[in-house]
PDB file of N, CA and C in Angstrom:
ATOM      1  N   UNK A 381      14.339   7.768 -16.020  1.00 75.00           N
ATOM      2  CA  UNK A 381      14.807   7.323 -14.718  1.00 75.00           C
ATOM      3  C   UNK A 381      13.693   6.528 -14.020  1.00 75.00           C
ATOM      4  N   UNK A 382      14.039   5.393 -13.494  1.00 83.00           N
ATOM      5  CA  UNK A 382      13.092   4.542 -12.787  1.00 83.00           C
ATOM      6  C   UNK A 382      12.848   5.116 -11.384  1.00 83.00           C
ATOM      7  N   UNK A 383      11.570   5.282 -11.046  1.00 94.00           N
ATOM      8  CA  UNK A 383      11.232   5.788  -9.723  1.00 94.00           C
ATOM      9  C   UNK A 383      10.704   4.644  -8.870  1.00 94.00           C
ATOM     10  N   UNK A 384      11.269   4.524  -7.674  1.00 96.00           N
ATOM     11  CA  UNK A 384      10.844   3.452  -6.773  1.00 96.00           C
ATOM     12  C   UNK A 384       9.458   3.761  -6.220  1.00 96.00           C
ATOM     13  N   UNK A 385       8.750   2.695  -5.880  1.00 97.00           N
ATOM     14  CA  UNK A 385       7.423   2.886  -5.302  1.00 97.00           C
ATOM     15  C   UNK A 385       7.546   3.403  -3.874  1.00 97.00           C
ATOM     16  N   UNK A 386       6.516   4.111  -3.482  1.00 98.00           N
ATOM     17  CA  UNK A 386       6.370   4.604  -2.109  1.00 98.00           C
ATOM     18  C   UNK A 386       5.041   4.062  -1.611  1.00 98.00           C
ATOM     19  N   UNK A 387       4.974   3.775  -0.333  1.00 98.00           N
ATOM     20  CA  UNK A 387       3.791   3.144   0.224  1.00 98.00           C
ATOM     21  C   UNK A 387       2.933   4.106   1.041  1.00 98.00           C
ATOM     22  N   UNK A 388       1.615   3.872   0.987  1.00 98.00           N
ATOM     23  CA  UNK A 388       0.651   4.495   1.895  1.00 98.00           C
ATOM     24  C   UNK A 388      -0.072   3.348   2.588  1.00 98.00           C
ATOM     25  N   UNK A 389       0.121   3.232   3.898  1.00 97.00           N
ATOM     26  CA  UNK A 389      -0.445   2.130   4.652  1.00 97.00           C
ATOM     27  C   UNK A 389      -1.829   2.491   5.163  1.00 97.00           C
ATOM     28  N   UNK A 390      -2.798   1.639   4.821  1.00 95.00           N
ATOM     29  CA  UNK A 390      -4.157   1.783   5.328  1.00 95.00           C
ATOM     30  C   UNK A 390      -4.122   1.766   6.860  1.00 95.00           C
ATOM     31  N   UNK A 391      -5.123   2.339   7.483  1.00 93.00           N
ATOM     32  CA  UNK A 391      -5.108   2.504   8.936  1.00 93.00           C
ATOM     33  C   UNK A 391      -5.056   1.191   9.709  1.00 93.00           C
ATOM     34  N   UNK A 392      -5.446   0.078   9.115  1.00 92.00           N
ATOM     35  CA  UNK A 392      -5.423  -1.203   9.807  1.00 92.00           C
ATOM     36  C   UNK A 392      -4.131  -1.986   9.595  1.00 92.00           C
ATOM     37  N   UNK A 393      -3.230  -1.445   8.792  1.00 95.00           N
ATOM     38  CA  UNK A 393      -1.958  -2.115   8.572  1.00 95.00           C
ATOM     39  C   UNK A 393      -1.114  -1.982   9.840  1.00 95.00           C
ATOM     40  N   UNK A 394      -0.466  -3.066  10.280  1.00 96.00           N
ATOM     41  CA  UNK A 394       0.261  -3.027  11.553  1.00 96.00           C
ATOM     42  C   UNK A 394       1.430  -2.036  11.556  1.00 96.00           C
ATOM     43  N   UNK A 395       1.431  -1.165  12.553  1.00 96.00           N
ATOM     44  CA  UNK A 395       2.489  -0.164  12.670  1.00 96.00           C
ATOM     45  C   UNK A 395       3.883  -0.793  12.761  1.00 96.00           C
ATOM     46  N   UNK A 396       4.079  -1.919  13.471  1.00 97.00           N
ATOM     47  CA  UNK A 396       5.430  -2.504  13.492  1.00 97.00           C
ATOM     48  C   UNK A 396       5.956  -2.868  12.100  1.00 97.00           C
ATOM     49  N   UNK A 397       5.078  -3.276  11.204  1.00 97.00           N
ATOM     50  CA  UNK A 397       5.512  -3.589   9.838  1.00 97.00           C
ATOM     51  C   UNK A 397       5.899  -2.302   9.102  1.00 97.00           C
ATOM     52  N   UNK A 398       5.125  -1.244   9.291  1.00 97.00           N
ATOM     53  CA  UNK A 398       5.465   0.048   8.668  1.00 97.00           C
ATOM     54  C   UNK A 398       6.815   0.546   9.167  1.00 97.00           C
ATOM     55  N   UNK A 399       7.030   0.457  10.459  1.00 97.00           N
ATOM     56  CA  UNK A 399       8.303   0.900  11.037  1.00 97.00           C
ATOM     57  C   UNK A 399       9.460   0.038  10.544  1.00 97.00           C
ATOM     58  N   UNK A 400       9.219  -1.262  10.396  1.00 97.00           N
ATOM     59  CA  UNK A 400      10.251  -2.146   9.863  1.00 97.00           C
ATOM     60  C   UNK A 400      10.650  -1.768   8.450  1.00 97.00           C
ATOM     61  N   UNK A 401       9.682  -1.439   7.630  1.00 98.00           N
ATOM     62  CA  UNK A 401       9.981  -1.004   6.267  1.00 98.00           C
ATOM     63  C   UNK A 401      10.767   0.302   6.272  1.00 98.00           C
ATOM     64  N   UNK A 402      10.381   1.228   7.140  1.00 98.00           N
ATOM     65  CA  UNK A 402      11.108   2.494   7.239  1.00 98.00           C
ATOM     66  C   UNK A 402      12.557   2.268   7.657  1.00 98.00           C
ATOM     67  N   UNK A 403      12.783   1.315   8.563  1.00 97.00           N
ATOM     68  CA  UNK A 403      14.164   1.006   8.985  1.00 97.00           C
ATOM     69  C   UNK A 403      15.001   0.471   7.826  1.00 97.00           C
ATOM     70  N   UNK A 404      14.328  -0.067   6.816  1.00 97.00           N
ATOM     71  CA  UNK A 404      15.024  -0.537   5.613  1.00 97.00           C
ATOM     72  C   UNK A 404      15.142   0.569   4.562  1.00 97.00           C
ATOM     73  N   UNK A 405      14.760   1.781   4.908  1.00 97.00           N
ATOM     74  CA  UNK A 405      14.901   2.911   3.995  1.00 97.00           C
ATOM     75  C   UNK A 405      13.764   3.087   3.013  1.00 97.00           C
ATOM     76  N   UNK A 406      12.642   2.407   3.234  1.00 97.00           N
ATOM     77  CA  UNK A 406      11.492   2.508   2.337  1.00 97.00           C
ATOM     78  C   UNK A 406      10.657   3.724   2.740  1.00 97.00           C
ATOM     79  N   UNK A 407      10.192   4.457   1.754  1.00 98.00           N
ATOM     80  CA  UNK A 407       9.331   5.626   1.985  1.00 98.00           C
ATOM     81  C   UNK A 407       7.921   5.128   2.283  1.00 98.00           C
ATOM     82  N   UNK A 408       7.521   5.250   3.549  1.00 98.00           N
ATOM     83  CA  UNK A 408       6.224   4.775   4.027  1.00 98.00           C
ATOM     84  C   UNK A 408       5.492   5.932   4.684  1.00 98.00           C
ATOM     85  N   UNK A 409       4.239   6.117   4.302  1.00 98.00           N
ATOM     86  CA  UNK A 409       3.348   7.066   4.957  1.00 98.00           C
ATOM     87  C   UNK A 409       2.162   6.273   5.477  1.00 98.00           C
ATOM     88  N   UNK A 410       1.876   6.399   6.755  1.00 98.00           N
ATOM     89  CA  UNK A 410       0.733   5.679   7.324  1.00 98.00           C
ATOM     90  C   UNK A 410      -0.481   6.590   7.362  1.00 98.00           C
ATOM     91  N   UNK A 411      -1.644   5.986   7.392  1.00 97.00           N
ATOM     92  CA  UNK A 411      -2.883   6.768   7.528  1.00 97.00           C
ATOM     93  C   UNK A 411      -2.842   7.573   8.825  1.00 97.00           C
ATOM     94  N   UNK A 412      -2.236   7.006   9.863  1.00 97.00           N
ATOM     95  CA  UNK A 412      -2.129   7.708  11.135  1.00 97.00           C
ATOM     96  C   UNK A 412      -1.249   8.952  10.998  1.00 97.00           C
ATOM     97  N   UNK A 413      -0.086   8.807  10.356  1.00 96.00           N
ATOM     98  CA  UNK A 413       0.820   9.945  10.183  1.00 96.00           C
ATOM     99  C   UNK A 413       0.233  11.017   9.275  1.00 96.00           C
ATOM    100  N   UNK A 414      -0.593  10.607   8.329  1.00 96.00           N
ATOM    101  CA  UNK A 414      -1.214  11.556   7.400  1.00 96.00           C
ATOM    102  C   UNK A 414      -2.524  12.115   7.959  1.00 96.00           C
ATOM    103  N   UNK A 415      -2.886  11.692   9.177  1.00 96.00           N
ATOM    104  CA  UNK A 415      -4.131  12.142   9.814  1.00 96.00           C
ATOM    105  C   UNK A 415      -5.343  11.807   8.946  1.00 96.00           C
ATOM    106  N   UNK A 416      -5.367  10.559   8.427  1.00 96.00           N
ATOM    107  CA  UNK A 416      -6.425  10.138   7.502  1.00 96.00           C
ATOM    108  C   UNK A 416      -7.205   8.923   7.998  1.00 96.00           C
ATOM    109  N   UNK A 417      -7.146   8.638   9.277  1.00 95.00           N
ATOM    110  CA  UNK A 417      -7.913   7.504   9.818  1.00 95.00           C
ATOM    111  C   UNK A 417      -9.399   7.822   9.768  1.00 95.00           C
ATOM    112  N   UNK A 418     -10.187   6.816   9.413  1.00 94.00           N
ATOM    113  CA  UNK A 418     -11.630   6.971   9.380  1.00 94.00           C
ATOM    114  C   UNK A 418     -12.173   7.613   8.116  1.00 94.00           C
ATOM    115  N   UNK A 419     -11.310   7.911   7.175  1.00 95.00           N
ATOM    116  CA  UNK A 419     -11.745   8.530   5.915  1.00 95.00           C
ATOM    117  C   UNK A 419     -12.197   7.433   4.956  1.00 95.00           C
ATOM    118  N   UNK A 420     -13.211   7.719   4.176  1.00 95.00           N
ATOM    119  CA  UNK A 420     -13.809   6.739   3.261  1.00 95.00           C
ATOM    120  C   UNK A 420     -12.776   6.200   2.263  1.00 95.00           C
ATOM    121  N   UNK A 421     -12.946   4.930   1.911  1.00 93.00           N
ATOM    122  CA  UNK A 421     -12.010   4.260   1.010  1.00 93.00           C
ATOM    123  C   UNK A 421     -11.786   4.984  -0.320  1.00 93.00           C
ATOM    124  N   UNK A 422     -12.836   5.482  -0.991  1.00 94.00           N
ATOM    125  CA  UNK A 422     -12.580   6.196  -2.256  1.00 94.00           C
ATOM    126  C   UNK A 422     -11.668   7.407  -2.059  1.00 94.00           C
ATOM    127  N   UNK A 423     -11.835   8.094  -0.932  1.00 95.00           N
ATOM    128  CA  UNK A 423     -10.988   9.254  -0.653  1.00 95.00           C
ATOM    129  C   UNK A 423      -9.562   8.833  -0.308  1.00 95.00           C
ATOM    130  N   UNK A 424      -9.431   7.699   0.373  1.00 96.00           N
ATOM    131  CA  UNK A 424      -8.086   7.188   0.689  1.00 96.00           C
ATOM    132  C   UNK A 424      -7.354   6.831  -0.614  1.00 96.00           C
ATOM    133  N   UNK A 425      -8.058   6.174  -1.511  1.00 96.00           N
ATOM    134  CA  UNK A 425      -7.446   5.782  -2.777  1.00 96.00           C
ATOM    135  C   UNK A 425      -7.072   7.008  -3.605  1.00 96.00           C
ATOM    136  N   UNK A 426      -7.939   8.005  -3.620  1.00 96.00           N
ATOM    137  CA  UNK A 426      -7.645   9.248  -4.348  1.00 96.00           C
ATOM    138  C   UNK A 426      -6.429   9.959  -3.745  1.00 96.00           C
ATOM    139  N   UNK A 427      -6.349   9.968  -2.412  1.00 97.00           N
ATOM    140  CA  UNK A 427      -5.200  10.581  -1.740  1.00 97.00           C
ATOM    141  C   UNK A 427      -3.909   9.851  -2.119  1.00 97.00           C
ATOM    142  N   UNK A 428      -3.925   8.527  -2.006  1.00 97.00           N
ATOM    143  CA  UNK A 428      -2.732   7.752  -2.344  1.00 97.00           C
ATOM    144  C   UNK A 428      -2.329   7.988  -3.801  1.00 97.00           C
ATOM    145  N   UNK A 429      -3.307   8.069  -4.687  1.00 97.00           N
ATOM    146  CA  UNK A 429      -3.027   8.330  -6.100  1.00 97.00           C
ATOM    147  C   UNK A 429      -2.405   9.709  -6.287  1.00 97.00           C
ATOM    148  N   UNK A 430      -2.964  10.718  -5.615  1.00 97.00           N
ATOM    149  CA  UNK A 430      -2.426  12.080  -5.761  1.00 97.00           C
ATOM    150  C   UNK A 430      -1.005  12.195  -5.214  1.00 97.00           C
ATOM    151  N   UNK A 431      -0.685  11.366  -4.235  1.00 97.00           N
ATOM    152  CA  UNK A 431       0.655  11.354  -3.645  1.00 97.00           C
ATOM    153  C   UNK A 431       1.593  10.363  -4.343  1.00 97.00           C
ATOM    154  N   UNK A 432       1.066   9.674  -5.378  1.00 97.00           N
ATOM    155  CA  UNK A 432       1.806   8.657  -6.121  1.00 97.00           C
ATOM    156  C   UNK A 432       2.348   7.576  -5.189  1.00 97.00           C
ATOM    157  N   UNK A 433       1.451   7.078  -4.320  1.00 98.00           N
ATOM    158  CA  UNK A 433       1.812   6.044  -3.355  1.00 98.00           C
ATOM    159  C   UNK A 433       0.947   4.803  -3.573  1.00 98.00           C
ATOM    160  N   UNK A 434       1.573   3.661  -3.460  1.00 98.00           N
ATOM    161  CA  UNK A 434       0.873   2.384  -3.524  1.00 98.00           C
ATOM    162  C   UNK A 434       0.181   2.188  -2.187  1.00 98.00           C
ATOM    163  N   UNK A 435      -1.126   1.966  -2.208  1.00 98.00           N
ATOM    164  CA  UNK A 435      -1.846   1.733  -0.958  1.00 98.00           C
ATOM    165  C   UNK A 435      -1.700   0.259  -0.581  1.00 98.00           C
ATOM    166  N   UNK A 436      -1.330   0.031   0.662  1.00 98.00           N
ATOM    167  CA  UNK A 436      -1.167  -1.321   1.196  1.00 98.00           C
ATOM    168  C   UNK A 436      -2.325  -1.550   2.157  1.00 98.00           C
ATOM    169  N   UNK A 437      -3.100  -2.605   1.912  1.00 97.00           N
ATOM    170  CA  UNK A 437      -4.344  -2.769   2.650  1.00 97.00           C
ATOM    171  C   UNK A 437      -4.755  -4.228   2.771  1.00 97.00           C
ATOM    172  N   UNK A 438      -5.585  -4.484   3.767  1.00 96.00           N
ATOM    173  CA  UNK A 438      -6.254  -5.782   3.929  1.00 96.00           C
ATOM    174  C   UNK A 438      -7.714  -5.667   3.501  1.00 96.00           C
ATOM    175  N   UNK A 439      -8.170  -4.480   3.169  1.00 95.00           N
ATOM    176  CA  UNK A 439      -9.574  -4.161   2.919  1.00 95.00           C
ATOM    177  C   UNK A 439      -9.990  -4.566   1.498  1.00 95.00           C
ATOM    178  N   UNK A 440     -10.972  -5.453   1.407  1.00 95.00           N
ATOM    179  CA  UNK A 440     -11.431  -5.925   0.094  1.00 95.00           C
ATOM    180  C   UNK A 440     -12.165  -4.845  -0.707  1.00 95.00           C
ATOM    181  N   UNK A 441     -12.581  -3.764  -0.073  1.00 95.00           N
ATOM    182  CA  UNK A 441     -13.223  -2.672  -0.809  1.00 95.00           C
ATOM    183  C   UNK A 441     -12.299  -2.124  -1.898  1.00 95.00           C
ATOM    184  N   UNK A 442     -10.997  -2.173  -1.655  1.00 96.00           N
ATOM    185  CA  UNK A 442     -10.054  -1.663  -2.651  1.00 96.00           C
ATOM    186  C   UNK A 442      -9.972  -2.596  -3.863  1.00 96.00           C
ATOM    187  N   UNK A 443     -10.240  -3.870  -3.658  1.00 96.00           N
ATOM    188  CA  UNK A 443     -10.293  -4.806  -4.786  1.00 96.00           C
ATOM    189  C   UNK A 443     -11.457  -4.442  -5.702  1.00 96.00           C
ATOM    190  N   UNK A 444     -12.583  -4.108  -5.115  1.00 95.00           N
ATOM    191  CA  UNK A 444     -13.762  -3.696  -5.873  1.00 95.00           C
ATOM    192  C   UNK A 444     -13.477  -2.403  -6.631  1.00 95.00           C
ATOM    193  N   UNK A 445     -12.856  -1.449  -5.963  1.00 95.00           N
ATOM    194  CA  UNK A 445     -12.536  -0.169  -6.619  1.00 95.00           C
ATOM    195  C   UNK A 445     -11.647  -0.408  -7.839  1.00 95.00           C
ATOM    196  N   UNK A 446     -10.672  -1.289  -7.687  1.00 97.00           N
ATOM    197  CA  UNK A 446      -9.788  -1.621  -8.813  1.00 97.00           C
ATOM    198  C   UNK A 446     -10.597  -2.238  -9.956  1.00 97.00           C
ATOM    199  N   UNK A 447     -11.468  -3.193  -9.633  1.00 96.00           N
ATOM    200  CA  UNK A 447     -12.275  -3.869 -10.663  1.00 96.00           C
ATOM    201  C   UNK A 447     -13.212  -2.902 -11.364  1.00 96.00           C
ATOM    202  N   UNK A 448     -13.628  -1.848 -10.659  1.00 95.00           N
ATOM    203  CA  UNK A 448     -14.508  -0.848 -11.263  1.00 95.00           C
ATOM    204  C   UNK A 448     -13.749   0.185 -12.096  1.00 95.00           C
ATOM    205  N   UNK A 449     -12.421   0.063 -12.115  1.00 95.00           N
ATOM    206  CA  UNK A 449     -11.620   0.938 -12.971  1.00 95.00           C
ATOM    207  C   UNK A 449     -11.148   2.224 -12.341  1.00 95.00           C
ATOM    208  N   UNK A 450     -11.190   2.322 -11.019  1.00 95.00           N
ATOM    209  CA  UNK A 450     -10.701   3.536 -10.353  1.00 95.00           C
ATOM    210  C   UNK A 450      -9.203   3.695 -10.617  1.00 95.00           C
ATOM    211  N   UNK A 451      -8.797   4.908 -10.932  1.00 95.00           N
ATOM    212  CA  UNK A 451      -7.372   5.185 -11.146  1.00 95.00           C
ATOM    213  C   UNK A 451      -6.651   5.141  -9.799  1.00 95.00           C
ATOM    214  N   UNK A 452      -5.456   4.562  -9.814  1.00 97.00           N
ATOM    215  CA  UNK A 452      -4.666   4.518  -8.585  1.00 97.00           C
ATOM    216  C   UNK A 452      -3.194   4.316  -8.914  1.00 97.00           C
ATOM    217  N   UNK A 453      -2.363   4.623  -7.929  1.00 98.00           N
ATOM    218  CA  UNK A 453      -0.916   4.476  -8.091  1.00 98.00           C
ATOM    219  C   UNK A 453      -0.464   3.059  -7.793  1.00 98.00           C
ATOM    220  N   UNK A 454      -1.407   2.192  -7.473  1.00 98.00           N
ATOM    221  CA  UNK A 454      -1.121   0.799  -7.182  1.00 98.00           C
ATOM    222  C   UNK A 454      -1.787   0.378  -5.887  1.00 98.00           C
ATOM    223  N   UNK A 455      -2.176  -0.877  -5.833  1.00 98.00           N
ATOM    224  CA  UNK A 455      -2.766  -1.454  -4.632  1.00 98.00           C
ATOM    225  C   UNK A 455      -2.018  -2.747  -4.339  1.00 98.00           C
ATOM    226  N   UNK A 456      -1.550  -2.876  -3.096  1.00 98.00           N
ATOM    227  CA  UNK A 456      -0.956  -4.130  -2.626  1.00 98.00           C
ATOM    228  C   UNK A 456      -1.912  -4.668  -1.572  1.00 98.00           C
ATOM    229  N   UNK A 457      -2.499  -5.842  -1.850  1.00 98.00           N
ATOM    230  CA  UNK A 457      -3.541  -6.386  -0.981  1.00 98.00           C
ATOM    231  C   UNK A 457      -3.212  -7.810  -0.543  1.00 98.00           C
ATOM    232  N   UNK A 458      -3.567  -8.108   0.688  1.00 95.00           N
ATOM    233  CA  UNK A 458      -3.532  -9.495   1.163  1.00 95.00           C
ATOM    234  C   UNK A 458      -4.541  -9.652   2.295  1.00 95.00           C
ATOM    235  N   UNK A 459      -4.954 -10.899   2.560  1.00 92.00           N
ATOM    236  CA  UNK A 459      -5.832 -11.126   3.704  1.00 92.00           C
ATOM    237  C   UNK A 459      -5.110 -10.762   4.999  1.00 92.00           C
ATOM    238  N   UNK A 460      -5.854 -10.249   5.954  1.00 88.00           N
ATOM    239  CA  UNK A 460      -5.255  -9.714   7.179  1.00 88.00           C
ATOM    240  C   UNK A 460      -4.445 -10.732   7.968  1.00 88.00           C
ATOM    241  N   UNK A 461      -4.860 -11.954   8.024  1.00 87.00           N
ATOM    242  CA  UNK A 461      -4.183 -12.952   8.856  1.00 87.00           C
ATOM    243  C   UNK A 461      -3.182 -13.821   8.086  1.00 87.00           C
ATOM    244  N   UNK A 462      -2.865 -13.480   6.860  1.00 90.00           N
ATOM    245  CA  UNK A 462      -2.029 -14.355   6.032  1.00 90.00           C
ATOM    246  C   UNK A 462      -0.564 -14.375   6.467  1.00 90.00           C
ATOM    247  N   UNK A 463      -0.014 -13.219   6.841  1.00 93.00           N
ATOM    248  CA  UNK A 463       1.415 -13.107   7.116  1.00 93.00           C
ATOM    249  C   UNK A 463       1.682 -12.582   8.519  1.00 93.00           C
ATOM    250  N   UNK A 464       2.839 -12.964   9.045  1.00 96.00           N
ATOM    251  CA  UNK A 464       3.329 -12.359  10.289  1.00 96.00           C
ATOM    252  C   UNK A 464       3.889 -10.970   9.956  1.00 96.00           C
ATOM    253  N   UNK A 465       4.247 -10.221  10.978  1.00 96.00           N
ATOM    254  CA  UNK A 465       4.841  -8.890  10.760  1.00 96.00           C
ATOM    255  C   UNK A 465       6.115  -9.019   9.920  1.00 96.00           C
ATOM    256  N   UNK A 466       6.974  -9.941  10.295  1.00 97.00           N
ATOM    257  CA  UNK A 466       8.224 -10.131   9.550  1.00 97.00           C
ATOM    258  C   UNK A 466       7.983 -10.511   8.101  1.00 97.00           C
ATOM    259  N   UNK A 467       7.000 -11.360   7.876  1.00 97.00           N
ATOM    260  CA  UNK A 467       6.681 -11.756   6.508  1.00 97.00           C
ATOM    261  C   UNK A 467       6.121 -10.586   5.706  1.00 97.00           C
ATOM    262  N   UNK A 468       5.288  -9.751   6.331  1.00 97.00           N
ATOM    263  CA  UNK A 468       4.773  -8.557   5.644  1.00 97.00           C
ATOM    264  C   UNK A 468       5.924  -7.650   5.215  1.00 97.00           C
ATOM    265  N   UNK A 469       6.863  -7.454   6.122  1.00 97.00           N
ATOM    266  CA  UNK A 469       8.019  -6.616   5.799  1.00 97.00           C
ATOM    267  C   UNK A 469       8.775  -7.210   4.615  1.00 97.00           C
ATOM    268  N   UNK A 470       9.056  -8.499   4.673  1.00 98.00           N
ATOM    269  CA  UNK A 470       9.833  -9.143   3.612  1.00 98.00           C
ATOM    270  C   UNK A 470       9.130  -9.087   2.256  1.00 98.00           C
ATOM    271  N   UNK A 471       7.832  -9.336   2.238  1.00 97.00           N
ATOM    272  CA  UNK A 471       7.127  -9.346   0.949  1.00 97.00           C
ATOM    273  C   UNK A 471       7.015  -7.938   0.366  1.00 97.00           C
ATOM    274  N   UNK A 472       6.866  -6.938   1.225  1.00 98.00           N
ATOM    275  CA  UNK A 472       6.800  -5.560   0.720  1.00 98.00           C
ATOM    276  C   UNK A 472       8.180  -5.046   0.320  1.00 98.00           C
ATOM    277  N   UNK A 473       9.233  -5.525   0.967  1.00 98.00           N
ATOM    278  CA  UNK A 473      10.587  -5.217   0.504  1.00 98.00           C
ATOM    279  C   UNK A 473      10.826  -5.823  -0.876  1.00 98.00           C
ATOM    280  N   UNK A 474      10.363  -7.052  -1.054  1.00 97.00           N
ATOM    281  CA  UNK A 474      10.503  -7.718  -2.350  1.00 97.00           C
ATOM    282  C   UNK A 474       9.752  -6.953  -3.437  1.00 97.00           C
ATOM    283  N   UNK A 475       8.504  -6.591  -3.165  1.00 98.00           N
ATOM    284  CA  UNK A 475       7.720  -5.829  -4.138  1.00 98.00           C
ATOM    285  C   UNK A 475       8.439  -4.535  -4.487  1.00 98.00           C
ATOM    286  N   UNK A 476       8.927  -3.837  -3.478  1.00 97.00           N
ATOM    287  CA  UNK A 476       9.650  -2.583  -3.679  1.00 97.00           C
ATOM    288  C   UNK A 476      10.884  -2.780  -4.563  1.00 97.00           C
ATOM    289  N   UNK A 477      11.516  -3.928  -4.433  1.00 95.00           N
ATOM    290  CA  UNK A 477      12.738  -4.185  -5.182  1.00 95.00           C
ATOM    291  C   UNK A 477      12.537  -4.641  -6.616  1.00 95.00           C
ATOM    292  N   UNK A 478      11.324  -5.093  -6.959  1.00 96.00           N
ATOM    293  CA  UNK A 478      11.135  -5.665  -8.296  1.00 96.00           C
ATOM    294  C   UNK A 478      10.196  -4.884  -9.208  1.00 96.00           C
ATOM    295  N   UNK A 479       9.531  -3.863  -8.692  1.00 96.00           N
ATOM    296  CA  UNK A 479       8.579  -3.131  -9.532  1.00 96.00           C
ATOM    297  C   UNK A 479       8.728  -1.630  -9.278  1.00 96.00           C
ATOM    298  N   UNK A 480       8.555  -0.842 -10.316  1.00 96.00           N
ATOM    299  CA  UNK A 480       8.688   0.608 -10.150  1.00 96.00           C
ATOM    300  C   UNK A 480       7.314   1.286 -10.211  1.00 96.00           C
ATOM    301  N   UNK A 481       7.330   2.602 -10.023  1.00 96.00           N
ATOM    302  CA  UNK A 481       6.067   3.350  -9.973  1.00 96.00           C
ATOM    303  C   UNK A 481       5.237   3.215 -11.238  1.00 96.00           C
ATOM    304  N   UNK A 482       5.891   3.287 -12.388  1.00 96.00           N
ATOM    305  CA  UNK A 482       5.140   3.186 -13.648  1.00 96.00           C
ATOM    306  C   UNK A 482       4.454   1.832 -13.781  1.00 96.00           C
ATOM    307  N   UNK A 483       5.151   0.775 -13.411  1.00 97.00           N
ATOM    308  CA  UNK A 483       4.578  -0.561 -13.525  1.00 97.00           C
ATOM    309  C   UNK A 483       3.455  -0.789 -12.515  1.00 97.00           C
ATOM    310  N   UNK A 484       3.496  -0.110 -11.383  1.00 97.00           N
ATOM    311  CA  UNK A 484       2.455  -0.285 -10.365  1.00 97.00           C
ATOM    312  C   UNK A 484       1.193   0.523 -10.669  1.00 97.00           C
ATOM    313  N   UNK A 485       1.309   1.547 -11.511  1.00 97.00           N
ATOM    314  CA  UNK A 485       0.147   2.394 -11.786  1.00 97.00           C
ATOM    315  C   UNK A 485      -1.021   1.546 -12.281  1.00 97.00           C
ATOM    316  N   UNK A 486      -2.156   1.653 -11.568  1.00 98.00           N
ATOM    317  CA  UNK A 486      -3.393   0.913 -11.869  1.00 98.00           C
ATOM    318  C   UNK A 486      -3.215  -0.605 -11.821  1.00 98.00           C
ATOM    319  N   UNK A 487      -2.204  -1.052 -11.105  1.00 98.00           N
ATOM    320  CA  UNK A 487      -1.931  -2.486 -10.946  1.00 98.00           C
ATOM    321  C   UNK A 487      -2.342  -2.929  -9.539  1.00 98.00           C
ATOM    322  N   UNK A 488      -2.941  -4.082  -9.466  1.00 98.00           N
ATOM    323  CA  UNK A 488      -3.303  -4.691  -8.183  1.00 98.00           C
ATOM    324  C   UNK A 488      -2.369  -5.872  -7.956  1.00 98.00           C
ATOM    325  N   UNK A 489      -1.625  -5.806  -6.876  1.00 97.00           N
ATOM    326  CA  UNK A 489      -0.705  -6.894  -6.526  1.00 97.00           C
ATOM    327  C   UNK A 489      -1.275  -7.672  -5.342  1.00 97.00           C
ATOM    328  N   UNK A 490      -1.568  -8.935  -5.582  1.00 97.00           N
ATOM    329  CA  UNK A 490      -2.029  -9.819  -4.515  1.00 97.00           C
ATOM    330  C   UNK A 490      -0.800 -10.351  -3.806  1.00 97.00           C
ATOM    331  N   UNK A 491      -0.679 -10.054  -2.539  1.00 95.00           N
ATOM    332  CA  UNK A 491       0.494 -10.500  -1.774  1.00 95.00           C
ATOM    333  C   UNK A 491       0.255 -11.881  -1.191  1.00 95.00           C
TER     334      UNK A 491
END
């Protein structure tokens, strides 16, 4: 059975985009809701991996972690100013619709 991806939003990801995804029925957990703001990036990545959630971030530190071979449930990364809120929602809806959890494991998706 194909399992859909679930997202873990880094603390700097805009809350309106997270809420927009939730309104579309996407399983989203924010760093704020998980009480994980201010926690070091390696611990955030480990948490997202243990929860089988793709971390969505603007932070380039996660690109380095991926290149160093850190295990993860997936990383979706883009530059912070690249997209509007609506565009972020649309691109993450698209990602959710075309890739499953197995395919995202240890995969870095540049948005």
